[in-house]
XYZ file of C-alpha atoms in Angstrom:
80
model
C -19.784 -8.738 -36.582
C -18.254 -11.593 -35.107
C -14.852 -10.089 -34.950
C -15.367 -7.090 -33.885
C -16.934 -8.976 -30.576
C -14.345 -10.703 -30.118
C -11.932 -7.706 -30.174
C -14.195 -6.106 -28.071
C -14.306 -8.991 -25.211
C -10.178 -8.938 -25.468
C -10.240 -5.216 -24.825
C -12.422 -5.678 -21.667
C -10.721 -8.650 -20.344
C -7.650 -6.824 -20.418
C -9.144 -4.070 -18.414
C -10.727 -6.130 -15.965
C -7.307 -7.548 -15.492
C -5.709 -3.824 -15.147
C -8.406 -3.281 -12.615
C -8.098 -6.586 -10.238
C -3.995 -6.174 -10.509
C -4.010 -2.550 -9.485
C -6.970 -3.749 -6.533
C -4.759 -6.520 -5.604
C -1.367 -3.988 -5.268
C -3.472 -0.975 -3.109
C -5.129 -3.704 -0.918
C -1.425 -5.777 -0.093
C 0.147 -2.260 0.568
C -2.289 -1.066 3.089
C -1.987 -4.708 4.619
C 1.782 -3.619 4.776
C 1.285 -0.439 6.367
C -1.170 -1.644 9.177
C 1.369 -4.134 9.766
C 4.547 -1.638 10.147
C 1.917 0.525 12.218
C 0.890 -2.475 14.354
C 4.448 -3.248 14.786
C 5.221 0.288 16.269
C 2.339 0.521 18.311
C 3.916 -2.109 20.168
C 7.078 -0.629 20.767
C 7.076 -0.738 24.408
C 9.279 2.797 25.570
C 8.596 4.444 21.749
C 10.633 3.828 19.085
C 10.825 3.633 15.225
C 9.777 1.048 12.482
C 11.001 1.533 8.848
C 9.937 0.111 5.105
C 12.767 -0.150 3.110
C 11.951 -0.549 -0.661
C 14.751 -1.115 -2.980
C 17.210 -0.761 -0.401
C 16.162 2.965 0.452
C 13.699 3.893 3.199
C 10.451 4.498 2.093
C 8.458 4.764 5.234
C 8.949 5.856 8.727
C 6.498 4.895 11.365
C 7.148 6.825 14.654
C 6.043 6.458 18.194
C 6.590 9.019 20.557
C 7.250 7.847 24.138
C 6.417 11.304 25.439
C 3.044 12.154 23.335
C 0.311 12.790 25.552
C -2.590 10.611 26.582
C -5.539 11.420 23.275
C -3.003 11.895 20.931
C -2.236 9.637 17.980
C 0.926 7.790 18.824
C 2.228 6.659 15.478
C 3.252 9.324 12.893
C 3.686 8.469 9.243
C 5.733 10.151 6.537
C 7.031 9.551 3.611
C 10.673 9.514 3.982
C 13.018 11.584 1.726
């Protein structure tokens, strides 16, 4: 019986750490992304801000000098 605990404990210990790791990856990549948004929001005249990942964009962030007042100013897309 005592076994078959402890194989059971290892088994959820390594999904608890599957769980915090992927946690940890989705919150530091949103913490990117509001920073390459922040980052173009202050572009002064529009402009663009990239993510490069690997050496290859990955990101665009985009504002648009010429978008109207009400409108969202920073467009994202995944770049090809």
């Amino acid at each position: 019986m005592l076994i078959l605990l402890f194989f059971a404990m290892r088994r959820a210990k390594g999904v608890v750490e599957l769980l915090v790791k992927a946690y940890i990856e989705t919150r530091a990549e949103r913490e990117q992304r509001a920073t390459m948004v922040a980052m173009a929001q202050s572009l002064p005249n529009g402009g663009a801000a990239a993510r490069f990942e690997e050496g290859r964009p990955a990101w665009l962030f985009r504002k648009d000098a010429a978008d109207p007042a009400g409108h969202r100013a920073i467009a994202t897309r995944e770049a090809a």
